[in-house]
Coordinates of N, CA and C in Angstrom, one line a residue:
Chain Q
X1 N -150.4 26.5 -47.6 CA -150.6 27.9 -47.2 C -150.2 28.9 -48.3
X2 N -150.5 28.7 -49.8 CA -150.1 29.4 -50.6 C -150.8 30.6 -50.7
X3 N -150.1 32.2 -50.9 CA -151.4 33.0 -50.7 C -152.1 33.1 -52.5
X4 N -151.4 33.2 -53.7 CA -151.7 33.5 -54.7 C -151.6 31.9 -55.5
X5 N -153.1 31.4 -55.9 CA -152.3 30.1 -56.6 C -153.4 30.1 -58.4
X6 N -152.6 29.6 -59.0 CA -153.1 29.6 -60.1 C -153.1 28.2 -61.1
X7 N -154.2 28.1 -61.6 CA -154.4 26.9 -62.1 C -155.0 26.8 -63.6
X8 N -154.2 26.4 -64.5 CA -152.9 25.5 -64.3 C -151.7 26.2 -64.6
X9 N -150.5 25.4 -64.3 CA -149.3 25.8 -64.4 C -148.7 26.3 -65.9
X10 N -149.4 24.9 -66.5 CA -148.9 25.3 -68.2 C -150.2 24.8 -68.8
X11 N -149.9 25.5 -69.8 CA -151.5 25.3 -70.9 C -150.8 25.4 -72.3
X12 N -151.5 24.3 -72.7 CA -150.8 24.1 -74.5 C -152.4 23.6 -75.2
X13 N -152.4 24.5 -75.9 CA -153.8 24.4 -76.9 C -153.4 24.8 -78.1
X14 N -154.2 24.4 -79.0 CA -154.8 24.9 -80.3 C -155.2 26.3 -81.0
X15 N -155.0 27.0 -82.1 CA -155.0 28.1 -82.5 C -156.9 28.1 -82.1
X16 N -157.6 28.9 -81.9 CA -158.8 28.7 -82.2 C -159.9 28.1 -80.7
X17 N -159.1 27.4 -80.0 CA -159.6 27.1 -78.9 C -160.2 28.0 -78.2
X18 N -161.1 28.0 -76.9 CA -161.1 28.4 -76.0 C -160.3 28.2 -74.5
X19 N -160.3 28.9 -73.6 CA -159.4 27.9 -72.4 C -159.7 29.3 -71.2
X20 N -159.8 28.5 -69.8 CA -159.5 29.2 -68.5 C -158.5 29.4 -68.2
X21 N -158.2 29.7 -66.8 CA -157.2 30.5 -66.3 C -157.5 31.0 -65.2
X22 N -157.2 29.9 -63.9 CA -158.2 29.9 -62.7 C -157.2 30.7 -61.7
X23 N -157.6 31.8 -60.2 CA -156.5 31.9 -60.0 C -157.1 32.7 -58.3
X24 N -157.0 31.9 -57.5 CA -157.3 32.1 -55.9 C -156.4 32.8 -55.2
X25 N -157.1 33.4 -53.7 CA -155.9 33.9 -53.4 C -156.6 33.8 -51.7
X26 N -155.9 33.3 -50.8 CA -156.5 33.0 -50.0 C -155.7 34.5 -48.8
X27 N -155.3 35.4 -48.6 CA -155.0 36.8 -48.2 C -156.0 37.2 -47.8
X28 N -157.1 37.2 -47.9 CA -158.4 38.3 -47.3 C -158.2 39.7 -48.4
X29 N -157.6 39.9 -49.2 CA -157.5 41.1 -50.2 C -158.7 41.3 -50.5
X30 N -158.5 42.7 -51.0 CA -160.3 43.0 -51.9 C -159.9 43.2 -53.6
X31 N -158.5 43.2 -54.0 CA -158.0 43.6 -55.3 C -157.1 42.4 -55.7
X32 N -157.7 42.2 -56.8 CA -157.0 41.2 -57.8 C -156.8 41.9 -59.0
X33 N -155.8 41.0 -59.7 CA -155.5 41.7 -60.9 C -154.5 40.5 -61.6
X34 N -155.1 40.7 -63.0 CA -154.4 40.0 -63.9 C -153.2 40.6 -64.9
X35 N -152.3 40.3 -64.6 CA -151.0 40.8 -65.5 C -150.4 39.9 -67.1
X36 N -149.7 40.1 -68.0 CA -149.1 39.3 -68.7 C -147.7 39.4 -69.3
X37 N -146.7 38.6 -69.3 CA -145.8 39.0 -69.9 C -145.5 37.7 -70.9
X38 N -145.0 39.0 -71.7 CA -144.9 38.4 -73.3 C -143.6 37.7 -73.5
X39 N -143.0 37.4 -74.6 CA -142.1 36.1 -74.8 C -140.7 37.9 -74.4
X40 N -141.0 38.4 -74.8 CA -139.9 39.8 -74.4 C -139.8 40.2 -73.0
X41 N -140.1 39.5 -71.9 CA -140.3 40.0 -70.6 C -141.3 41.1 -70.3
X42 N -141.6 41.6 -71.0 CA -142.3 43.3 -70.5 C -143.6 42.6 -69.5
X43 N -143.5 42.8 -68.6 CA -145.3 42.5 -67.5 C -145.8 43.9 -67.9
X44 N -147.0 43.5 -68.5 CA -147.9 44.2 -68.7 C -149.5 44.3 -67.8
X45 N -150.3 44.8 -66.9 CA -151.4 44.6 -66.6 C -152.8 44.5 -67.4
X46 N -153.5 44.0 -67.2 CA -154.3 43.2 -68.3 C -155.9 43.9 -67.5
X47 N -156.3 43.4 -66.4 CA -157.5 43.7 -65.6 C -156.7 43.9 -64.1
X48 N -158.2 44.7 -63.4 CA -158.0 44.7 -61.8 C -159.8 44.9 -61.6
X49 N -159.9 43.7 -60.5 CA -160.9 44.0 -60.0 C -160.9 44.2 -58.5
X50 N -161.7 45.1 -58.0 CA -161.9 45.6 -56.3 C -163.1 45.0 -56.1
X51 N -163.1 44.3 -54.9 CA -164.2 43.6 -54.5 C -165.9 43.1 -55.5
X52 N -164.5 42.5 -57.1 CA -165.7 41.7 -57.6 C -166.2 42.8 -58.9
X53 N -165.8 44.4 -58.4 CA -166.5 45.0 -59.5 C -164.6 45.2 -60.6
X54 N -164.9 45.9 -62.1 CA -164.0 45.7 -62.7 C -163.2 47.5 -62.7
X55 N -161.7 47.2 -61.7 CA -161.6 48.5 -61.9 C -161.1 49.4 -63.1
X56 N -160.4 48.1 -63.7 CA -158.9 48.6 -64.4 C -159.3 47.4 -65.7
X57 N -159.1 47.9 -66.9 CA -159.4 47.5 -68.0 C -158.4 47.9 -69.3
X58 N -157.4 47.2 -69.1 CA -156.1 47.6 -70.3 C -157.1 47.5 -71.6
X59 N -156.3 47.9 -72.4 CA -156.4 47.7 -73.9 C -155.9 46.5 -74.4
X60 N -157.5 45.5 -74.5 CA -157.2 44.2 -74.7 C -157.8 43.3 -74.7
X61 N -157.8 42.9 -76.0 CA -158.8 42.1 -76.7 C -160.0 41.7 -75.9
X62 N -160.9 41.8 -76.9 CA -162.9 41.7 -75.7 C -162.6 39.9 -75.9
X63 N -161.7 39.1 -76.7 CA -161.6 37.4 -76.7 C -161.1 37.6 -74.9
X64 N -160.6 38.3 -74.0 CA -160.2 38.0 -73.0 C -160.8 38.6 -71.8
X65 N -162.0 37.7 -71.1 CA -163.2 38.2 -70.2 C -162.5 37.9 -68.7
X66 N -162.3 38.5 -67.8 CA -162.2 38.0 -66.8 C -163.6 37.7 -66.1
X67 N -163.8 37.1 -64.6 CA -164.8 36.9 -64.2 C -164.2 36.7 -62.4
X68 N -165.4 37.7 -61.7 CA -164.8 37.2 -60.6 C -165.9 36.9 -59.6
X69 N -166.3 36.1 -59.5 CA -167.3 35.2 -59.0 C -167.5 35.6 -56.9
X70 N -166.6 36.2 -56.5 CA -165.8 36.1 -54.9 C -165.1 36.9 -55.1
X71 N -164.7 37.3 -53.8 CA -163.2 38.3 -53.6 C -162.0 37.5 -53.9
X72 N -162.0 36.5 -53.5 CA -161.3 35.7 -53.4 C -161.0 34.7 -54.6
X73 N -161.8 35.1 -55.8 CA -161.5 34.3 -57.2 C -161.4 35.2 -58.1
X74 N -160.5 34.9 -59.4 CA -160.6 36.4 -60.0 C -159.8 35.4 -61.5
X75 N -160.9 34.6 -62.7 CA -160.8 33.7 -63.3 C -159.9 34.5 -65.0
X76 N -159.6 34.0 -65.5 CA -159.8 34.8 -67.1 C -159.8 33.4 -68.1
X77 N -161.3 34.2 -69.0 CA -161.1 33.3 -69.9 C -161.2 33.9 -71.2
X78 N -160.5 33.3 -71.8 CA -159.7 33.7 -73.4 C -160.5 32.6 -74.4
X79 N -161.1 33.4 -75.5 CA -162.0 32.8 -76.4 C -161.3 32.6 -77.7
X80 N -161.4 32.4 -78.8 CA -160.8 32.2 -80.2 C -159.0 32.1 -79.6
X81 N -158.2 31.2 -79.3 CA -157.1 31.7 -79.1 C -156.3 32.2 -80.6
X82 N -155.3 32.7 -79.9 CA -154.5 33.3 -81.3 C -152.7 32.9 -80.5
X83 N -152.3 32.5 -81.7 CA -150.5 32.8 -81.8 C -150.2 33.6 -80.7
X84 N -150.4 34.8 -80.8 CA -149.8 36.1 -80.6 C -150.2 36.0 -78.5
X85 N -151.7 35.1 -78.1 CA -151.7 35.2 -76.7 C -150.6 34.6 -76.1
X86 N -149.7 33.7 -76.7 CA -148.5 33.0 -75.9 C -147.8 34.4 -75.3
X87 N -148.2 33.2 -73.9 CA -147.6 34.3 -72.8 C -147.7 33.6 -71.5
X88 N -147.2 34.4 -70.5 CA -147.1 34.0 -69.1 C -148.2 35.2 -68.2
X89 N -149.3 34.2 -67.8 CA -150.0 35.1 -67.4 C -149.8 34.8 -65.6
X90 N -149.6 36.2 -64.8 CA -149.4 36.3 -63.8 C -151.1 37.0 -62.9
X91 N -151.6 36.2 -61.9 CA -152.3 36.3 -61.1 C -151.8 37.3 -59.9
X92 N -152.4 38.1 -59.2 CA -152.0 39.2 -58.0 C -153.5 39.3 -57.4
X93 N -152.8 40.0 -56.3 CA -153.6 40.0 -55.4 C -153.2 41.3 -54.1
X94 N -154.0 42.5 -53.8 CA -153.5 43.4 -53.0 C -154.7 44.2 -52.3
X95 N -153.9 44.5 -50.9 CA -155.1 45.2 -49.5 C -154.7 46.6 -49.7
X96 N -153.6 46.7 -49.6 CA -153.0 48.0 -49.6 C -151.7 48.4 -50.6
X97 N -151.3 48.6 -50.4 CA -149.5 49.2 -51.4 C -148.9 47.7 -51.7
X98 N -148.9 46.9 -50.8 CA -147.7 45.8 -51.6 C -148.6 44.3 -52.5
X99 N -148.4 44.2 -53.7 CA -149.4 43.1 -54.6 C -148.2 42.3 -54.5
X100 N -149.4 40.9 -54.2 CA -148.6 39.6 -54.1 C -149.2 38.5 -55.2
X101 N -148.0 38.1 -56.2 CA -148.4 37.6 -57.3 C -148.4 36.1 -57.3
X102 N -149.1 35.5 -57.8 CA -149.3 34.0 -58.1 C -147.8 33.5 -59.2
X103 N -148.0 32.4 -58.8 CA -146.7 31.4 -60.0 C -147.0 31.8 -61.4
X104 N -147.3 31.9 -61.5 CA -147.9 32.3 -63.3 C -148.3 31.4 -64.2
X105 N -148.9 31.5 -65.1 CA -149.6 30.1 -66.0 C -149.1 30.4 -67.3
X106 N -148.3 29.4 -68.3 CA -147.4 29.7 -69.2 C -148.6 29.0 -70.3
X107 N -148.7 30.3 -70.9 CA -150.1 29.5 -71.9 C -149.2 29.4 -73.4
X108 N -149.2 28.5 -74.2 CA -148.9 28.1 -75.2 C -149.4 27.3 -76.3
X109 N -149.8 28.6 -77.6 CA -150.8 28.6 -78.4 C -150.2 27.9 -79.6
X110 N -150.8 27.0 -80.1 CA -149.8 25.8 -81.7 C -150.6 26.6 -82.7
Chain J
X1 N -148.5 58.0 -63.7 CA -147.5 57.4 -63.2 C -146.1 57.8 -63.8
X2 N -145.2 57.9 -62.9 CA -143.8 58.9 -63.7 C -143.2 57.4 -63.7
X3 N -142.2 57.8 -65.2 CA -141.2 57.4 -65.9 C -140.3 56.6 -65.3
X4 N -139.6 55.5 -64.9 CA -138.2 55.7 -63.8 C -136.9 55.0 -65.0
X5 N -136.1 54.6 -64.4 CA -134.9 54.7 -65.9 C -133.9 54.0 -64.5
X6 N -133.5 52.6 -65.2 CA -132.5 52.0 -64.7 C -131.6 50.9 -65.3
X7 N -130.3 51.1 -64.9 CA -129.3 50.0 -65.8 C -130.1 48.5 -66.3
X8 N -129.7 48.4 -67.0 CA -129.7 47.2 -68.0 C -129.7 46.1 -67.2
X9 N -128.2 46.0 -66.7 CA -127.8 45.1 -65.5 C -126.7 45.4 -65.3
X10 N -126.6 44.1 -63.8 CA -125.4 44.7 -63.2 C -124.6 43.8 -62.2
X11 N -123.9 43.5 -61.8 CA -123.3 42.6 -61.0 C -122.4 42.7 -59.8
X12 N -122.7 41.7 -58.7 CA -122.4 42.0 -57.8 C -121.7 40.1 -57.4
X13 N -120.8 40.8 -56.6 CA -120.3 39.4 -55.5 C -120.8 38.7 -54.4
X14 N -121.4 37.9 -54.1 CA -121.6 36.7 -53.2 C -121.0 37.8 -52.0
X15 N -122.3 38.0 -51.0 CA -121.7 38.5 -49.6 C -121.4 39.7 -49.6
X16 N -121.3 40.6 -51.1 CA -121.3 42.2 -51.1 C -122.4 42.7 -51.5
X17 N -122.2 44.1 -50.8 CA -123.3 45.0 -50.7 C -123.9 44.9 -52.3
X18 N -125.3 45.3 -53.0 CA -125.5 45.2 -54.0 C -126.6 46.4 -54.5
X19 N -126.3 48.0 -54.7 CA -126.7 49.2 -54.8 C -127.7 48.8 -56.3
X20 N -128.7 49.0 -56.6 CA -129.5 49.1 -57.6 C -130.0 50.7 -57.7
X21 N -129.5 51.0 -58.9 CA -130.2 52.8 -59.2 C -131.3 52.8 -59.5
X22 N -132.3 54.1 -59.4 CA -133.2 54.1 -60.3 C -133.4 55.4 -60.1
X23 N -133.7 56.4 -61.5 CA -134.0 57.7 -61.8 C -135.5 58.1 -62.1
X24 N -136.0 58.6 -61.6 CA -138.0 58.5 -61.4 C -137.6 60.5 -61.2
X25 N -137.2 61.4 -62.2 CA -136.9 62.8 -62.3 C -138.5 63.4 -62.3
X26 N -139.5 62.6 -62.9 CA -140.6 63.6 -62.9 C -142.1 63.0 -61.7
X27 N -140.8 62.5 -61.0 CA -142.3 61.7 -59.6 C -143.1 62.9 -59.0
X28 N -144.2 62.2 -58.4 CA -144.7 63.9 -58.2 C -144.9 63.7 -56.5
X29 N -145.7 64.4 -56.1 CA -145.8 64.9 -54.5 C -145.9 63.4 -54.0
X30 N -147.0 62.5 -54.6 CA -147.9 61.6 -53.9 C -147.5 60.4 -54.3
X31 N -146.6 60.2 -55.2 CA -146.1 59.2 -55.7 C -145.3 58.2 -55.1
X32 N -145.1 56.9 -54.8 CA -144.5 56.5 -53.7 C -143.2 55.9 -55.1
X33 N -141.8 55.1 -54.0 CA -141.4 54.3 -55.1 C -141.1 53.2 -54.4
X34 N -141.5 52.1 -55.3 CA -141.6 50.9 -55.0 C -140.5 49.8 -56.1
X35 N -139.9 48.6 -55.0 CA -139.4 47.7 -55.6 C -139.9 46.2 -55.6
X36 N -139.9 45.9 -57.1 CA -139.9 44.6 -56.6 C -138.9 43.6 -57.5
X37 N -139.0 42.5 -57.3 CA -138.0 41.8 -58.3 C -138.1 40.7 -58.8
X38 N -138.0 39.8 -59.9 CA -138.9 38.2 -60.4 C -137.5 37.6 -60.9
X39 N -137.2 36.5 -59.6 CA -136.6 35.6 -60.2 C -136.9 34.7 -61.0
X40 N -136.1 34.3 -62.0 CA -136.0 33.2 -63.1 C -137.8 32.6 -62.9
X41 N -138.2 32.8 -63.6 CA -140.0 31.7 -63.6 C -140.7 32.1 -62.3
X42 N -140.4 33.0 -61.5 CA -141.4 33.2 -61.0 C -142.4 34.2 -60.9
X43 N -143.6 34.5 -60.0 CA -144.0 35.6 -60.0 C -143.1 36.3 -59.2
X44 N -143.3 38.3 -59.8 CA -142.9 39.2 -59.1 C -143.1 39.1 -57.6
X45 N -142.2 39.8 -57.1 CA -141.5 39.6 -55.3 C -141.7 41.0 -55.1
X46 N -142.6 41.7 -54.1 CA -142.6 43.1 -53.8 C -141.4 42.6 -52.6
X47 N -140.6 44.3 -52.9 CA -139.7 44.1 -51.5 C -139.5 44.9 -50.9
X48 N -140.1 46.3 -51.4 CA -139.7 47.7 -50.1 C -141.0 48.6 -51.1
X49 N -141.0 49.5 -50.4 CA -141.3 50.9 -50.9 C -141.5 51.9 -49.7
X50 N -141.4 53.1 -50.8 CA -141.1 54.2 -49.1 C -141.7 55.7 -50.3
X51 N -141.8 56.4 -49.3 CA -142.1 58.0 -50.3 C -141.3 59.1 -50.3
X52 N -140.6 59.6 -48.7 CA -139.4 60.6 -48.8 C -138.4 60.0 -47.7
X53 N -139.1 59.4 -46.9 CA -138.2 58.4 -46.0 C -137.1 57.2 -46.3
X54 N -136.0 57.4 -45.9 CA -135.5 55.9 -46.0 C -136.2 54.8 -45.7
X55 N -135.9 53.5 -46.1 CA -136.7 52.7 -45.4 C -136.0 51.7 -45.3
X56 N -136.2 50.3 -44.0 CA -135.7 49.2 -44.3 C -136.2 48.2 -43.8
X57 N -136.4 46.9 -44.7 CA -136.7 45.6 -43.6 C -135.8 44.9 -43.9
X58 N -136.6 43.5 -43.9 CA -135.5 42.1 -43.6 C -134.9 42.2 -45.1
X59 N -135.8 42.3 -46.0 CA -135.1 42.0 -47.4 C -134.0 43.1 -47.7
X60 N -134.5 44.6 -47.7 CA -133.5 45.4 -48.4 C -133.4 46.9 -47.6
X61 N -132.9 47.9 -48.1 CA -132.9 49.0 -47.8 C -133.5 49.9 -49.4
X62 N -133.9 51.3 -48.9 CA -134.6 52.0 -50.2 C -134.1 53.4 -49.8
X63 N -133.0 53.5 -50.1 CA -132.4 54.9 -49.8 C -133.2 56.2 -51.1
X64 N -133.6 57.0 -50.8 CA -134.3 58.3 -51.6 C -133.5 59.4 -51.5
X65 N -133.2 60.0 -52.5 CA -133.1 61.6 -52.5 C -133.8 62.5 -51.8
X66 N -133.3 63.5 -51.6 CA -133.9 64.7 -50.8 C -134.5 65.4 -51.7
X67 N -134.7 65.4 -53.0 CA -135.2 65.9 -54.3 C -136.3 64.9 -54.7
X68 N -136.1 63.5 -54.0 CA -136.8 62.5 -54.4 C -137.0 61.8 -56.0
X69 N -135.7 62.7 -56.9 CA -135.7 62.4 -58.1 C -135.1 61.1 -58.5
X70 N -134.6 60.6 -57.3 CA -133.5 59.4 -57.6 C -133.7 58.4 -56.3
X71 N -133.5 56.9 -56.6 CA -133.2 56.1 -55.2 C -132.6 55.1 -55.8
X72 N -131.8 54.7 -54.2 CA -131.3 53.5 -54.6 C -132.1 52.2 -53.6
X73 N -132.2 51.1 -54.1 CA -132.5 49.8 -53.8 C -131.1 48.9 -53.0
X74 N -130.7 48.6 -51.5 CA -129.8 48.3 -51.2 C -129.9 46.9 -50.8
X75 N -129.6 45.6 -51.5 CA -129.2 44.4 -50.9 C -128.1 44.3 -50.3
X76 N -128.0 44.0 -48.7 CA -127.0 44.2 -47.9 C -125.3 43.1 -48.0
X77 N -126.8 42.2 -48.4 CA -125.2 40.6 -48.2 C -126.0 40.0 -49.5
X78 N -125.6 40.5 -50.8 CA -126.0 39.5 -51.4 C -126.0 38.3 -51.8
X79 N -127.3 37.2 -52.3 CA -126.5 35.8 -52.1 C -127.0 35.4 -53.6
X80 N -126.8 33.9 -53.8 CA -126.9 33.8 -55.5 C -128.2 33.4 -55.9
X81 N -129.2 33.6 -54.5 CA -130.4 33.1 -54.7 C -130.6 35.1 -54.2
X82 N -130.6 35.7 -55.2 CA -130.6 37.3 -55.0 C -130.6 37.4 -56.0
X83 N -130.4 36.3 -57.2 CA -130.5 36.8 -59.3 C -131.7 37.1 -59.4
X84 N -132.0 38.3 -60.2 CA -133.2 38.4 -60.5 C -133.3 39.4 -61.2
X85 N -134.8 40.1 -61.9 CA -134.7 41.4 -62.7 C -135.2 41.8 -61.5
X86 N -134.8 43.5 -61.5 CA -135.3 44.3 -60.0 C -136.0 45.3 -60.8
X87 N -137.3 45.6 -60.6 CA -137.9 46.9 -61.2 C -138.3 47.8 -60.2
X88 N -138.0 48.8 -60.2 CA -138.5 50.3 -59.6 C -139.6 50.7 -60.1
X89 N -140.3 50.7 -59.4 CA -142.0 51.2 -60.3 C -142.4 52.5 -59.5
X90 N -142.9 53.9 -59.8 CA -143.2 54.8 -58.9 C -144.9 54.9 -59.4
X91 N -145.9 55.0 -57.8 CA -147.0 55.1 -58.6 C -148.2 55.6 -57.0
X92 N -148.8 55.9 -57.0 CA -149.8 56.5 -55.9 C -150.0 54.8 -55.2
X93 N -149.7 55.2 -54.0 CA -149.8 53.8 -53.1 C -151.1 53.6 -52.9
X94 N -152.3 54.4 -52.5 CA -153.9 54.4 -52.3 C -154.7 55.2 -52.8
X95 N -155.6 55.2 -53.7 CA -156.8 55.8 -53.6 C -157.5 56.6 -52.9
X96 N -158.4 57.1 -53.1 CA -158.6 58.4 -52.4 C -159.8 57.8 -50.8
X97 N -159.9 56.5 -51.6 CA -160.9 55.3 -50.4 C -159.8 54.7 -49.5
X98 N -158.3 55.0 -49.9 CA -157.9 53.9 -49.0 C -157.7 53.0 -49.3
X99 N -158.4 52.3 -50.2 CA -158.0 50.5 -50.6 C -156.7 51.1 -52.4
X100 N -156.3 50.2 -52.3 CA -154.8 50.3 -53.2 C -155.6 49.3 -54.3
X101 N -155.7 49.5 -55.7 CA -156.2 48.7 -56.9 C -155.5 49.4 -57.8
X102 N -154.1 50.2 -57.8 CA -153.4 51.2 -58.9 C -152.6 49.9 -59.0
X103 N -152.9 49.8 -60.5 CA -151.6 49.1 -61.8 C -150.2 49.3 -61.2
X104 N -149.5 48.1 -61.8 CA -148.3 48.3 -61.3 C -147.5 48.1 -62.9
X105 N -146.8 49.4 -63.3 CA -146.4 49.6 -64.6 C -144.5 49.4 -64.9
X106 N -144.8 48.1 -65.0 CA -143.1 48.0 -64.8 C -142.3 48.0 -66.4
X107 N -140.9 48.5 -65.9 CA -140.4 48.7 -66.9 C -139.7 47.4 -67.0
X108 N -137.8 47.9 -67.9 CA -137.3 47.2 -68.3 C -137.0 46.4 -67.0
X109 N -136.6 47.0 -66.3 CA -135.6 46.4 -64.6 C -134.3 46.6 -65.0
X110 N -133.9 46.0 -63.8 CA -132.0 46.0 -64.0 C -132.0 44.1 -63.8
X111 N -131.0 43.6 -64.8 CA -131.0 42.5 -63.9 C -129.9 42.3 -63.4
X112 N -129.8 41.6 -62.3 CA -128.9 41.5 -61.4 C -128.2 39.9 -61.0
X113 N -127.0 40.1 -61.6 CA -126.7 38.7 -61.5 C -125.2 38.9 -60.0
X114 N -125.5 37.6 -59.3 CA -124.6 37.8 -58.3 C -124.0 36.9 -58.2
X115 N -122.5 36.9 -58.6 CA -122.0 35.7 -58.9 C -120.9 35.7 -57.9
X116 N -120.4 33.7 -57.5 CA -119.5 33.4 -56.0 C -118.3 34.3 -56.3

């Protein structure tokens, strides 16, 4: 019965790779949104999408495309990796005032 | 989105009350304030928000100023599974449609260690 889940848990790749960042949410929501926080704690917001279209668009790198296929899927994928993406990226999901966040996916670039 | 400003950290006892500040001086009419808090590895935990009202549920209390420049976050019995960073975030709870897709811009937090 998990409402925010994200797949996978940890990710360890290569400088240069590409890689997903899958992340469902089974709530009936119409707003997703991808967050990240860096090795310093600071959660930063990354994208938000409302029902599929893109609302919310930080300042951040065009290597990192989200895709959201459903209300209910809301993917990111990161192209050329680099050093600097290591991070913990956090999945959410919200109907109204309160966002409910997924476990997070601890991506770690060699 | 206005500013908010809160301790570093702070500590509290096993089974005592546990007051978290937070200074949000330039919130505006529409702005609500909201808490949430991320223990150790996990995702953030929404746990209250209110706009000029007190408020409370199972998790906490959200006491506000009558100026609305200041609130505090009230853990009643704290326990040791209550460590965590706590952030006050203040930000428009809905859009002008109704549906809520506003960023949630968190700062440093306070963190809160509650030890037996």
């Amino acid at each position: 019965d998990t409402a925010v889940s994200q797949t996978p848990k940890y990710l360890v790749t290569q400088m240069g790779n590409d890689k997903s960042i899958k992340c469902e949410q089974n709530l009936g929501h119409d707003t997703m949104y991808w967050y990240k926080q860096d090795s310093k704690k600071f959660l930063k917001i990354m994208f938000s999408y409302n029902n599929k279209e893109l609302i919310i668009n930080e300042t951040v790198p065009n290597r990192f495309s989200p895709k959201s296929p459903d209300k209910a899927h809301l993917n990111l994928h990161i192209n050329s990796l680099e050093l600097g993406d290591s991070a913990v990226y956090f999945c959410a999901s919200s109907l109204r005032a309160e966002q409910f966040f997924g476990p997070g996916t601890r991506l770690t670039v060699l | 989105d206005a500013k908010t400003t809160q301790p570093p950290s702070m500590d509290c006892a096993e089974g005592r009350a546990a007051n978290l500040p937070c200074n949000h001086s330039t919130i505006s009419g529409n702005e609500y304030v909201y808490w949430y808090r991320q223990i150790h590895s996990q995702g953030p935990q929404y746990i209250i928000h209110g706009l000029k009202n007190n408020e409370t549920n199972e998790m906490a209390s959200l006491i506000i100023t009558e100026d609305r420049k200041s609130s505090t976050l009230i853990l009643p019995h704290a326990t040791l599974r209550d460590t965590a960073v706590y952030y006050c975030i203040v930000r428009v709870a809905t859009n002008a449609g109704g549906t809520s897709y506003g960023k949630l811009t968190f700062g440093q937090g306070t963190i809160l260690t509650v030890h037996p």
